[in-house]
Short mmCIF file of C-alpha atoms in Angstrom, two decimals:
data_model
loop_
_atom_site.label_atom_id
_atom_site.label_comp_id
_atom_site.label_asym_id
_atom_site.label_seq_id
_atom_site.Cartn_x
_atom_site.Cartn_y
_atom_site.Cartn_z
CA UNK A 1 0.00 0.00 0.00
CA UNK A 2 1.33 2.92 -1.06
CA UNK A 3 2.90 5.56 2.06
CA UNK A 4 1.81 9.68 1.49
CA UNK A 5 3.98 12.13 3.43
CA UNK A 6 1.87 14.16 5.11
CA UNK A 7 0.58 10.96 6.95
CA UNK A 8 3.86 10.90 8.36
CA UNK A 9 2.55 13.35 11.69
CA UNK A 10 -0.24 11.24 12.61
CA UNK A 11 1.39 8.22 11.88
CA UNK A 12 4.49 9.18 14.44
CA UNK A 13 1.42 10.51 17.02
CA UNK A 14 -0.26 7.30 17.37
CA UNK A 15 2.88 5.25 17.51
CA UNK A 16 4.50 7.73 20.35
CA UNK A 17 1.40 7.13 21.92
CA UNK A 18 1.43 3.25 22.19
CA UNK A 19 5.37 3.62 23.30
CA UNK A 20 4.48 5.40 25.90
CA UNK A 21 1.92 3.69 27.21
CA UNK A 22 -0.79 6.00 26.43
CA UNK A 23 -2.19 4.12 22.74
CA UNK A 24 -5.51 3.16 23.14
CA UNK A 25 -7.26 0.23 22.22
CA UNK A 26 -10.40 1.72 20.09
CA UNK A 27 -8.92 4.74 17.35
CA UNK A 28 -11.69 6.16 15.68
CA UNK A 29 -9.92 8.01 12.45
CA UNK A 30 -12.16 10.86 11.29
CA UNK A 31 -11.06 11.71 7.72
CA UNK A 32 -12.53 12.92 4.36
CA UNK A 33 -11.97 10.75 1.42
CA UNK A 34 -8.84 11.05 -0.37
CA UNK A 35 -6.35 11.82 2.33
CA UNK A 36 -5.17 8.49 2.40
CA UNK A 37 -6.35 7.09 5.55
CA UNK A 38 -6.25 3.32 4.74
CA UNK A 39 -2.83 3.61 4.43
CA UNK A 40 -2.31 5.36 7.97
CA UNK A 41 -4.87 2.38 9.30
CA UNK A 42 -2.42 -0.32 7.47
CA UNK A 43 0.89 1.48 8.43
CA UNK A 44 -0.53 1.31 12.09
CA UNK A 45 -1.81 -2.12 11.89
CA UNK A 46 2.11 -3.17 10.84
CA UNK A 47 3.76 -1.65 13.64
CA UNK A 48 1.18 -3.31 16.02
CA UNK A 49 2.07 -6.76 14.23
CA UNK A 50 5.48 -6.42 14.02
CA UNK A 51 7.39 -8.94 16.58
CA UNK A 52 10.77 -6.61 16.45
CA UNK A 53 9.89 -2.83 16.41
CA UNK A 54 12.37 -0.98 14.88
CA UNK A 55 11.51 2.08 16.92
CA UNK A 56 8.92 3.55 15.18
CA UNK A 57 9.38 1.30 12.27
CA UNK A 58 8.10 -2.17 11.68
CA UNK A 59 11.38 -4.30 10.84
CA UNK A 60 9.63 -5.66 7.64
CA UNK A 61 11.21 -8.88 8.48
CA UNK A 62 9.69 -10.90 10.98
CA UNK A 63 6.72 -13.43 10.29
CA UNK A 64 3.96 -11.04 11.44
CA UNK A 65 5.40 -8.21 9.27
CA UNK A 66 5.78 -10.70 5.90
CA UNK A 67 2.15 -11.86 6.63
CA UNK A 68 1.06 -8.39 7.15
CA UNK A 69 2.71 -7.22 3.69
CA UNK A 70 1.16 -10.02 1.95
CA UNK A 71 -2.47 -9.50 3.40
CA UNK A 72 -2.83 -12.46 4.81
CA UNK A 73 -2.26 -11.62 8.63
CA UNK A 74 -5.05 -14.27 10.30
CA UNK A 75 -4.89 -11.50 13.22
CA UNK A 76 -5.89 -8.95 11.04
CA UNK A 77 -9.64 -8.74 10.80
CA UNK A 78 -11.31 -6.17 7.69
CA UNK A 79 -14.74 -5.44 8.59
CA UNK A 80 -16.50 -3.92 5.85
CA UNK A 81 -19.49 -3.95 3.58
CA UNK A 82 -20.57 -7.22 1.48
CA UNK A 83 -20.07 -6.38 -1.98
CA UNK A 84 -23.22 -4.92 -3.92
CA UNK A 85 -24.04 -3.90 -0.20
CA UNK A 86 -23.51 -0.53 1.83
CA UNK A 87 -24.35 -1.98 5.20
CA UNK A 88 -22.47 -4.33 7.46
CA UNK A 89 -24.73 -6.08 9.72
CA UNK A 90 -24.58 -7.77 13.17
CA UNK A 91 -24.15 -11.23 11.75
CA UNK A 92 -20.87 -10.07 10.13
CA UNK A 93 -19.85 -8.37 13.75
CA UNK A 94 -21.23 -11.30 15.80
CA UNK A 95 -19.12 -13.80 13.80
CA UNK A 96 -16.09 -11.30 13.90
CA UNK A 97 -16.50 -11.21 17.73
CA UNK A 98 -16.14 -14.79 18.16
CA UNK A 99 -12.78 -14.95 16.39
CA UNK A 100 -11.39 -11.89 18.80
CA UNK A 101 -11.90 -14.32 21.82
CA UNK A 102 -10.05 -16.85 20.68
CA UNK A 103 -6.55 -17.12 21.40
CA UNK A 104 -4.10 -15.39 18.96
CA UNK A 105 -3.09 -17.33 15.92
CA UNK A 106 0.23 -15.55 15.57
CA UNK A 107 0.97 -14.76 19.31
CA UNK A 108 0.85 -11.36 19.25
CA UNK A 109 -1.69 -8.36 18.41
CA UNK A 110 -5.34 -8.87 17.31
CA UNK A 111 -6.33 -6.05 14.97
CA UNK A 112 -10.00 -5.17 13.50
CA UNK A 113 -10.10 -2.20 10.63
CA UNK A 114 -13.91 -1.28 10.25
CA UNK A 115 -13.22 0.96 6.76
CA UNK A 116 -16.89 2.44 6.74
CA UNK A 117 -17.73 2.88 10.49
CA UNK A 118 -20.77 4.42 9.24
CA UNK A 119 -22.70 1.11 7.32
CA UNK A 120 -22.52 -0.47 10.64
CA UNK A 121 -26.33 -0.83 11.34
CA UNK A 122 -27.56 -0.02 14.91
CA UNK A 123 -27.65 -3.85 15.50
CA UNK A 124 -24.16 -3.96 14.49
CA UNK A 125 -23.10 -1.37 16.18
CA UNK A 126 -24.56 -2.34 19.85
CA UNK A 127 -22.62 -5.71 18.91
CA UNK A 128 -19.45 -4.23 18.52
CA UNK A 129 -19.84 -1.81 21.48
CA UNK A 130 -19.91 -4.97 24.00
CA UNK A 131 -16.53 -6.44 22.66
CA UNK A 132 -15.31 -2.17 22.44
CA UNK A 133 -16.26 -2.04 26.43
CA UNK A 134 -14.74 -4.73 27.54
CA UNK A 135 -11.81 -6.04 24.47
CA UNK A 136 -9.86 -9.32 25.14
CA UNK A 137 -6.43 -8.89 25.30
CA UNK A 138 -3.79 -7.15 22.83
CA UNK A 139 -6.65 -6.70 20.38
CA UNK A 140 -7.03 -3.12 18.80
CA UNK A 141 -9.65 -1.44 17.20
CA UNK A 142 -9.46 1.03 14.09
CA UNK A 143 -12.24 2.78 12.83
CA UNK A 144 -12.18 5.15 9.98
CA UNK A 145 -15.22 7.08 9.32
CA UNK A 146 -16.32 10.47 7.05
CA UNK A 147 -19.14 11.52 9.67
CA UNK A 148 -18.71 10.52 12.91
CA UNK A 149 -22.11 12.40 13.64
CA UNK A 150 -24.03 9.46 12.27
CA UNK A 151 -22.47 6.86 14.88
CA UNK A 152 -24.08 6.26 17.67
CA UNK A 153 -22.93 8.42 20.49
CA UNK A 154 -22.20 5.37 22.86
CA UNK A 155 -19.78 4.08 20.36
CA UNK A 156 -17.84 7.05 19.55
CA UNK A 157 -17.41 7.67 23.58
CA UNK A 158 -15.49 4.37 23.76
CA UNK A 159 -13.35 5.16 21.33
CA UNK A 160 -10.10 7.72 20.74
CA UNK A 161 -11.19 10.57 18.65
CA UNK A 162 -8.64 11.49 15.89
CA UNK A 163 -8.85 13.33 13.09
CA UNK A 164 -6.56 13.15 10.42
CA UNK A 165 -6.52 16.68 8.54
CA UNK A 166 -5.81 17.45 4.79
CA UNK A 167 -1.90 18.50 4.46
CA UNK A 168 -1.57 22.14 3.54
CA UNK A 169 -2.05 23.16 -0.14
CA UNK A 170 1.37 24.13 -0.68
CA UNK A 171 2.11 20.23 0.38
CA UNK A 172 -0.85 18.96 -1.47
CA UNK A 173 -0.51 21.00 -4.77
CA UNK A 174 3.57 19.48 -4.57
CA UNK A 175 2.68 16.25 -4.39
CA UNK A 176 -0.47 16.37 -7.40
CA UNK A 177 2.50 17.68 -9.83
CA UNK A 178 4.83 15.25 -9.11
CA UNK A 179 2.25 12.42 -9.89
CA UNK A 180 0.84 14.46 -12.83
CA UNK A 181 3.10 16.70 -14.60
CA UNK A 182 1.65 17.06 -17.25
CA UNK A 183 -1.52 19.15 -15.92
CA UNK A 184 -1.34 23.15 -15.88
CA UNK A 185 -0.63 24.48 -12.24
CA UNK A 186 -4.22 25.70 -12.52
CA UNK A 187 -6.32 22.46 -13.10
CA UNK A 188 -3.95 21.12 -9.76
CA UNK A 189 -5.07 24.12 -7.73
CA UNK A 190 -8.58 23.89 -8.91
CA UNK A 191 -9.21 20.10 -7.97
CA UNK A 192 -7.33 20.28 -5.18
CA UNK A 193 -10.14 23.01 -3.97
CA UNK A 194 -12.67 20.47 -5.42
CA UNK A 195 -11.92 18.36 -3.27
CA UNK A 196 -12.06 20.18 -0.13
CA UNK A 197 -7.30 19.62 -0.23
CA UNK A 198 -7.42 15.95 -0.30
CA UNK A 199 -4.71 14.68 -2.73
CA UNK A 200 -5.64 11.75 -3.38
CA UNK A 201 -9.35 12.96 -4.50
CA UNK A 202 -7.92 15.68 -6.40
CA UNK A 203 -6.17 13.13 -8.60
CA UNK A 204 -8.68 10.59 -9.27
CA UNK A 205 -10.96 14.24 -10.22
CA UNK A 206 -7.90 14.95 -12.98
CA UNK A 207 -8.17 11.61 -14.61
CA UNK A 208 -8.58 12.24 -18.16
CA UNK A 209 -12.18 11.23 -18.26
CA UNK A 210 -13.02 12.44 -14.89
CA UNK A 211 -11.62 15.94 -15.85
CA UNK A 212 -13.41 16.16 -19.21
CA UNK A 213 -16.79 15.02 -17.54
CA UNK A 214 -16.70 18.34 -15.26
CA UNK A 215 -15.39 20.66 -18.26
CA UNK A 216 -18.08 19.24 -20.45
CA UNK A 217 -21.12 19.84 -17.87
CA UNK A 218 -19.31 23.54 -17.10
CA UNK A 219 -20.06 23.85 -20.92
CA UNK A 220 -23.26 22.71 -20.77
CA UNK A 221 -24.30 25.28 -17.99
CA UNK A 222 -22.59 28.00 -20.04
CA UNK A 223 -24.67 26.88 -23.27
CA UNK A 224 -27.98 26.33 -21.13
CA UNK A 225 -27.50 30.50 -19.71
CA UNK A 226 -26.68 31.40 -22.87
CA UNK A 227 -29.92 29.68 -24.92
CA UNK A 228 -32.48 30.45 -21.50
CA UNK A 229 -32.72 26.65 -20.99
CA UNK A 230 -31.88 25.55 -17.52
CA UNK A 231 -33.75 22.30 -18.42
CA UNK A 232 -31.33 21.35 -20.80
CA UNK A 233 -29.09 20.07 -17.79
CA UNK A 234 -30.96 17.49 -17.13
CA UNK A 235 -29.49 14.35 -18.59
CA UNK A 236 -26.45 15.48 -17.21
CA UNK A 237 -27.96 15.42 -13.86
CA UNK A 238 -30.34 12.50 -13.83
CA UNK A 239 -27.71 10.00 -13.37
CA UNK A 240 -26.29 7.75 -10.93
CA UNK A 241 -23.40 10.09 -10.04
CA UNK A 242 -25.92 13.02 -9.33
CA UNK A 243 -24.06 14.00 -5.93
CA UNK A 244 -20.78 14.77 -7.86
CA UNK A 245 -22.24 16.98 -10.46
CA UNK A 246 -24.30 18.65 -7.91
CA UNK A 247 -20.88 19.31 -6.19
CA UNK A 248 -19.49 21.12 -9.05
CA UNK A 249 -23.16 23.24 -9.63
CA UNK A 250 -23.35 24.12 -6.03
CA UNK A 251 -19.29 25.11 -5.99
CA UNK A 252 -19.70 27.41 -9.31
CA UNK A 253 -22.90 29.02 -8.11
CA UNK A 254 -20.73 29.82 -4.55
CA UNK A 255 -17.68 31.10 -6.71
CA UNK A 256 -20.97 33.65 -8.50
CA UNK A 257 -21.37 34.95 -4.94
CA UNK A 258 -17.91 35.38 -4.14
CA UNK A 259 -17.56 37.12 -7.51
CA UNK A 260 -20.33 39.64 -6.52
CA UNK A 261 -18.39 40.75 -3.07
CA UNK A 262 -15.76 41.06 -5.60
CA UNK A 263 -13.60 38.25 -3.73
CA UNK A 264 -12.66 36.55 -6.87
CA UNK A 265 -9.45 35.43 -5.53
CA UNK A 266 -11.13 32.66 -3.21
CA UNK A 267 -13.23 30.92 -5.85
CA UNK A 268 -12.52 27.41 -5.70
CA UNK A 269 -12.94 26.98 -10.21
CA UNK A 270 -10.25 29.32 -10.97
CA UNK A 271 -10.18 27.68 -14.27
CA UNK A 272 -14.12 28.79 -15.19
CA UNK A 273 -13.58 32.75 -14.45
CA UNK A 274 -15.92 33.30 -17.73
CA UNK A 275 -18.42 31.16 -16.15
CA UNK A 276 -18.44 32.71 -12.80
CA UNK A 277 -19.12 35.82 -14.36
CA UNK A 278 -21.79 34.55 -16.16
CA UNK A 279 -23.50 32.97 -13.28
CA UNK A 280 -22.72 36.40 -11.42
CA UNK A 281 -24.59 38.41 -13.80
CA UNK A 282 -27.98 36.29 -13.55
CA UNK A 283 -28.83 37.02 -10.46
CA UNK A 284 -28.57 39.50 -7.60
CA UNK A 285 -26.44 37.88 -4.46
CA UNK A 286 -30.08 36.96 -2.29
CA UNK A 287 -31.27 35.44 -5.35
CA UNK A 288 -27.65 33.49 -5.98
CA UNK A 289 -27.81 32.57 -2.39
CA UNK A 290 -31.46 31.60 -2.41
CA UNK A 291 -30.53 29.57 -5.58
CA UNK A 292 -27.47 28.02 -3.39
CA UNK A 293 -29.59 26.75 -0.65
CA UNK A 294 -32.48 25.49 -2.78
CA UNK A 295 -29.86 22.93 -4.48
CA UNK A 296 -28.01 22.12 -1.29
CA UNK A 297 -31.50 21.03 -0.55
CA UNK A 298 -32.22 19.09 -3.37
CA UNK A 299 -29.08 17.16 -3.12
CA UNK A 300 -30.02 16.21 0.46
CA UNK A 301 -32.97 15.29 -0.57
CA UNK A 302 -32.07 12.86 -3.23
CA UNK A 303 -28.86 11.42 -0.90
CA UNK A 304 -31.22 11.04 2.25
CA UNK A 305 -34.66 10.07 1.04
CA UNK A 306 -35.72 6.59 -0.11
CA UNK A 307 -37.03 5.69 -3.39
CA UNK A 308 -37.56 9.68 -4.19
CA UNK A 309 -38.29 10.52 -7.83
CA UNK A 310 -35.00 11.67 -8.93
CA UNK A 311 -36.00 13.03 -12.04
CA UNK A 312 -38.93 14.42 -10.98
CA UNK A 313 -37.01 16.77 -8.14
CA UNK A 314 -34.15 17.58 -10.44
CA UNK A 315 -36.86 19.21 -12.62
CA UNK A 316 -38.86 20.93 -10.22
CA UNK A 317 -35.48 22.56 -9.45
CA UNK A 318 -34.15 23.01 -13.08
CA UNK A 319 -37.38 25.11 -13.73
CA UNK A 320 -37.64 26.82 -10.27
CA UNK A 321 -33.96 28.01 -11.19
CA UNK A 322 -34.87 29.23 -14.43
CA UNK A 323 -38.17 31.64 -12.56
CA UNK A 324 -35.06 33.51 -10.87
CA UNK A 325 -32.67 33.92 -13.80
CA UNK A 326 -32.24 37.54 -15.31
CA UNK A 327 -31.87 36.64 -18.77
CA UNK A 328 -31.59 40.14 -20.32
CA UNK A 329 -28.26 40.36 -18.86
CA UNK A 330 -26.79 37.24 -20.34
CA UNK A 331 -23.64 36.94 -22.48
CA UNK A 332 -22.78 34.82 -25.01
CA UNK A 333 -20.95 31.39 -23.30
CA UNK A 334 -17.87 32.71 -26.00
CA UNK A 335 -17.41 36.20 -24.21
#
């Protein structure tokens, strides 16, 4: 598994803590996608394995460390969602909780990675809080999470809060160059805001096909100003991946207000100034910020609510856009 370097702070953090006697047995790892926290989880989970620490190194040659780089560590428990799923459910934590009271097959340090704290259903969750209160011995717990706000409360107090933070953009913006040179300094800084600083996000966003998806839909806003046709976004909406074209609507009309205050220099699409201005000029700011919140809604809406009509809400909201656009003050999408 690839190493990233700003992991290297929190990485020498939780280790210090252990050596010291202070490490404790439940870490639950708040971070946003992309910042490469399966690879602090896995970096942890070697040191813990390792049967001759090196300091703050694994050696890399013991049994528990060759096991642990092949992935085959019968110690090492991966608790995560069936495929096709996006729960994990108290059979799976039941079964898992048997195997943590038996006696070590390797000697040494039990370890359980939950990657998605947050599919654990309640059921799951009460299960795994019994075995968190009270763990057998020399067995650790690692849970990484995006929104520790939807655990349950009891299960986040048994646990060590720690929150693993983007690395600063000068760090960040380094590190997307030297895997992919060939982009323009601006498309780096503008994904890298995209993704809220998180590296590894802002380089699966600059993939090729990833890249031209966003340019074309900033294109097709541009087009649907420009011809008084906020319907014509639709297709591009109604899909599957909804929430990430959403993201870039919701970021471009937020750059508009920003333009307005004349803060230009903080817009997150550097790379769509034309756009921006475009999106300025159709609305005053309480409309622009009216507009803001009504799609922050939507995409609530169609992330949190069952078996809701996607299409149907994307349209209401297409046309409800359209009421509050000042047309007469539109440019051409080439100006």
């Amino acid at each position: 598994m690839n190493w990233y370097p700003w992991l290297n702070h929190a990485y020498r953090q939780l280790v210090e803590s252990h050596q010291q006697g202070r490490g404790h047995h439940a870490v639950l790892l708040h971070a946003h996608e992309g910042t490469g926290a399966s690879a602090l989880v896995y970096g942890l989970s070697r040191w813990l394995m390792c049967q001759d620490k090196q300091g703050m190194k694994s050696c890399g040659k013991c049994h528990g460390c060759h096991l642990m780089l092949a992935e085959t560590h019968s110690d090492w428990h991966v608790l995560s969602p069936e495929k096709g799923k996006n729960i994990i459910g108290v059979d799976a934590v039941r079964q898992l909780n048997e195997k943590l009271f038996e006696h070590s097959q390797q000697g040494g340090a039990k370890i359980v990675w939950v990657s998605s704290t947050e599919f654990l259903t309640d059921a799951a969750s009460n299960a795994l809080l019994k075995t968190l209160e009270e763990p057998p011995k020399s067995t650790y717990f690692l849970l990484q999470c995006q929104n520790p706000a939807n655990l349950l409360a009891t299960l986040r107090s048994r646990c060590f809060y720690y929150f693993l933070s983007v690395p600063e953009s000068e760090i960040g913006l380094y590190w997307l160059q030297n895997q992919l040179p060939a982009i323009s300094s601006l498309d780096a800084q503008t994904a890298l805001k995209l993704s809220q600083g998180a590296p590894l996000a802002a380089e699966r966003l600059l993939q090729t096909e990833k890249w031209q998806q966003r340019r074309a839909f900033c294109q097709a806003i541009a087009q649907a100003l420009y011809k008084c046709d906020t319907l014509s976004l639709l297709p591009l909406l109604n899909r599957d991946d909804v929430q990430q074209s959403l993201h870039w609507l919701i970021s471009l009309l937020s750059d508009a207000v920003k333009w307005q205050q004349k803060a230009q220099n903080y817009c997150i699409n550097q790379d769509q100034q034309v756009l921006i201005h475009h999106l300025a000029s159709a609305q005053n700011v309480e409309k622009l910020l009216s507009t803001v919140d009504d799609w922050m809604h939507c995409r609530h809406q169609l992330l949190s609510v069952v078996g809701i009509n996607r299409e149907l809400m994307l349209t209401g909201q297409l046309l409800n856009w359209e009421k509050q656009l000042n047309w007469k003050k539109q440019l051409s999408p080439t100006q």
